[in-house]
PDB file of C-alpha atoms in Angstrom:
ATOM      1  CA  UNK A   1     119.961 261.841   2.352  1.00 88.00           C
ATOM      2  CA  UNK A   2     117.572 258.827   1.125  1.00 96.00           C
ATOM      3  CA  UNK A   3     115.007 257.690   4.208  1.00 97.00           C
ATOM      4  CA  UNK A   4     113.570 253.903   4.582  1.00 98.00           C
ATOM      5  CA  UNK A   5     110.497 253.135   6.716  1.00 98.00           C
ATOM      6  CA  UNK A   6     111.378 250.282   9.271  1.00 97.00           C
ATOM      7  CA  UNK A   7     108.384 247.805   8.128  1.00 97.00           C
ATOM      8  CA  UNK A   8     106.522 248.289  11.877  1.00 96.00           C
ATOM      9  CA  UNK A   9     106.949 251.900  11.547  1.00 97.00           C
ATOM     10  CA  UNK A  10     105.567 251.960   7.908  1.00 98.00           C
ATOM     11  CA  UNK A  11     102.662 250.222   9.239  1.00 97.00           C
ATOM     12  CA  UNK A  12     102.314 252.657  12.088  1.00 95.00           C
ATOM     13  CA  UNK A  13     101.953 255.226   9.792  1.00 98.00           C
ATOM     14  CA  UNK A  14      99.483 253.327   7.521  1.00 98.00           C
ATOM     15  CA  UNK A  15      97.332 252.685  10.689  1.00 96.00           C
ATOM     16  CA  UNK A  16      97.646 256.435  11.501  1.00 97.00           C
ATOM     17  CA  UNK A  17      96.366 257.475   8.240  1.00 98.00           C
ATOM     18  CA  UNK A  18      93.789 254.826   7.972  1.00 98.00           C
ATOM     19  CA  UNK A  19      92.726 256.820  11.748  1.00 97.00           C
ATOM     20  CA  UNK A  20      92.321 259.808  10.384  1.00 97.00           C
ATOM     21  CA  UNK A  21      90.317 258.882   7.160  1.00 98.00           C
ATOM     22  CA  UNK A  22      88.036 257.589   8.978  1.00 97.00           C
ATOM     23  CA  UNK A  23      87.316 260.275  10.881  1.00 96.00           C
ATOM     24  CA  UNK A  24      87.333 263.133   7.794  1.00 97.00           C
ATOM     25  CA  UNK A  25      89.713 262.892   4.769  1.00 97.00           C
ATOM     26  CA  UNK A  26      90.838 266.291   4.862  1.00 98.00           C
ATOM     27  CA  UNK A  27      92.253 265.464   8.519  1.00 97.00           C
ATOM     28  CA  UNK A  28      94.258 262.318   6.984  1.00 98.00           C
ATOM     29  CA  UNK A  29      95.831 264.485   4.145  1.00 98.00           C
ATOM     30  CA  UNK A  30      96.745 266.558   6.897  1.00 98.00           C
ATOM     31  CA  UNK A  31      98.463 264.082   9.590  1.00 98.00           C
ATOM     32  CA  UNK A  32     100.435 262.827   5.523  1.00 98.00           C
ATOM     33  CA  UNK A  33     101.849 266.517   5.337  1.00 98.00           C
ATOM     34  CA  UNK A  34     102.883 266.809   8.947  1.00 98.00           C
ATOM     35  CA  UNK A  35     104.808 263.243   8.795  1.00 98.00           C
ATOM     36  CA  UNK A  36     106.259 264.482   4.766  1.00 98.00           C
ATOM     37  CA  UNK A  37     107.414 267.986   6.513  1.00 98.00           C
ATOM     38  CA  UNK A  38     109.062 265.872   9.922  1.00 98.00           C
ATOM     39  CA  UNK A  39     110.793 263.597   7.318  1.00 98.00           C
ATOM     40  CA  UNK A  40     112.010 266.472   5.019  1.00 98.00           C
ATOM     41  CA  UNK A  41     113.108 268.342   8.392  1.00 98.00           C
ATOM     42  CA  UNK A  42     115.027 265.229   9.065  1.00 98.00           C
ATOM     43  CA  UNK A  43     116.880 264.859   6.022  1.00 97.00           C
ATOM     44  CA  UNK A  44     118.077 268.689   6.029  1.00 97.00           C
ATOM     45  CA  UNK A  45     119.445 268.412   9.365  1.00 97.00           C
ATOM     46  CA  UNK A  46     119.131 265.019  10.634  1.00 97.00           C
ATOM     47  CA  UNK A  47     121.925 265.467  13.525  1.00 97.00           C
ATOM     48  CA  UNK A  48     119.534 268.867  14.800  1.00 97.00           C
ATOM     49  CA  UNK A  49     117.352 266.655  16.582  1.00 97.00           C
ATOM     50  CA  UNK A  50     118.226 265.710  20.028  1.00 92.00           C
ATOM     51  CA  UNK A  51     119.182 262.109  21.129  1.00 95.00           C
ATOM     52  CA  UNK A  52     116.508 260.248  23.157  1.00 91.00           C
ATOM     53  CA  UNK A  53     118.436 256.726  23.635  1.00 89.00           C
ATOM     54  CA  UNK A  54     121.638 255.954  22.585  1.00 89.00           C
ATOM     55  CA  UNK A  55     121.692 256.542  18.641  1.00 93.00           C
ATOM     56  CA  UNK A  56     118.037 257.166  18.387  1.00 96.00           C
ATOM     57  CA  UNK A  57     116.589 260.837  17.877  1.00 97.00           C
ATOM     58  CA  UNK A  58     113.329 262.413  17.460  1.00 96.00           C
ATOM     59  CA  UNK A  59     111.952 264.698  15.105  1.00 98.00           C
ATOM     60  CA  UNK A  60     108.184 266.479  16.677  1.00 97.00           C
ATOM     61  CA  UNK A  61     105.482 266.049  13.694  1.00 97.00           C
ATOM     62  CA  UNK A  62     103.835 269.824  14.045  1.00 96.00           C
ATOM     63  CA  UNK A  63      99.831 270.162  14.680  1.00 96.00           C
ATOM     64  CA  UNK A  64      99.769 266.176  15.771  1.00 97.00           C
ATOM     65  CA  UNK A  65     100.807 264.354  18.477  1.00 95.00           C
ATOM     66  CA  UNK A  66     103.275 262.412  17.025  1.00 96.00           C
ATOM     67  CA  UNK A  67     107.370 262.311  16.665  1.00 96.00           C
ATOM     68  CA  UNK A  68     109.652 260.021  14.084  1.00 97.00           C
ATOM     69  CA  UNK A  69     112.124 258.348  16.124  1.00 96.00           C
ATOM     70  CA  UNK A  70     115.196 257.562  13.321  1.00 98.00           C
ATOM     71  CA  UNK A  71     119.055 256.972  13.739  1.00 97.00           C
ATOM     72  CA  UNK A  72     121.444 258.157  11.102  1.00 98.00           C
ATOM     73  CA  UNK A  73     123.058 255.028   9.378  1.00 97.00           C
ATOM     74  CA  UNK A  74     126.055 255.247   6.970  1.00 95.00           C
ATOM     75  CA  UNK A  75     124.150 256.251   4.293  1.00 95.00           C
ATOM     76  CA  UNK A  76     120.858 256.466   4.728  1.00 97.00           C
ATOM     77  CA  UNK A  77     118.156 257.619   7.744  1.00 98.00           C
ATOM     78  CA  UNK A  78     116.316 254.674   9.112  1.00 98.00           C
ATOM     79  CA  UNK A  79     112.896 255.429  10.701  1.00 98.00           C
ATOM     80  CA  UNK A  80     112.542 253.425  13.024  1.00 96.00           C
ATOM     81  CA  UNK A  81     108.862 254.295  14.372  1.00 95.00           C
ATOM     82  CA  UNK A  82     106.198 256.988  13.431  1.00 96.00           C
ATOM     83  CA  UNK A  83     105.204 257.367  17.358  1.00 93.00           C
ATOM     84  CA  UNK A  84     101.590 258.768  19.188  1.00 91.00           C
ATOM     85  CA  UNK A  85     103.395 260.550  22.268  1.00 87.00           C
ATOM     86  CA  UNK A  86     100.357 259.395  24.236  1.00 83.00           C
ATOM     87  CA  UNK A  87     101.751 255.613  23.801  1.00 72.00           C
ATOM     88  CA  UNK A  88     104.266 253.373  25.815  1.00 72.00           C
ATOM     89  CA  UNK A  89     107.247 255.290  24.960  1.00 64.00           C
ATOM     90  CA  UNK A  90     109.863 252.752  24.682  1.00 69.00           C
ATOM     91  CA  UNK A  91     107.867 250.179  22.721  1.00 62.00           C
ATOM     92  CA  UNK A  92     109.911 250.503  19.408  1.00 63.00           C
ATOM     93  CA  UNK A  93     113.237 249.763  21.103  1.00 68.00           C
ATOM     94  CA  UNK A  94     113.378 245.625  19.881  1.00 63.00           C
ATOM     95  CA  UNK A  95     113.389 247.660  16.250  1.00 72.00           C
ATOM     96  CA  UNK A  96     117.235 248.819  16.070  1.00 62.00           C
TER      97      UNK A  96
END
């Protein structure tokens, strides 16, 4: 199933990235391959992960603190944020 990046999300992820180049590149391609193998997880299955509002699921990035919050539309997944589980954890919800 095809994915899109909600704009604020894409530039969560962006800003993430841009983090972790700055402090070493190899940690950056890193954090990229975590967030590629949550979004390939999530296309598999995407109805495996569980429901955290309504429509909304998360998907746990592995080795990183951070989860991809998507819903499942008709025919495509929308991500909806690329989250830090350390921040206010219902910021993305004017995004759906």
């Amino acid at each position: 199933m095809r994915y899109v990046f909600h704009p604020e999300a894409l530039s969560e992820y962006v800003k993430a990235v841009q983090y972790y180049t700055e402090q070493r590149v190899e940690i950056a391609q890193a954090f990229i391959n975590a967030i590629e193998d949550t979004v390939y997880r999530i296309r598999e299955a995407p109805t495996r992960y569980a429901a955290i509002d309504e429509d909304v699921r998360r998907c746990m990035a592995r080795k990183f603190p951070y989860g991809v919050l998507y819903t499942i539309e008709l025919d495509y997944i929308l991500i909806l944020a690329v989250m830090h589980c350390s921040r206010e954890p219902e910021y993305w919800k004017s995004r759906k």
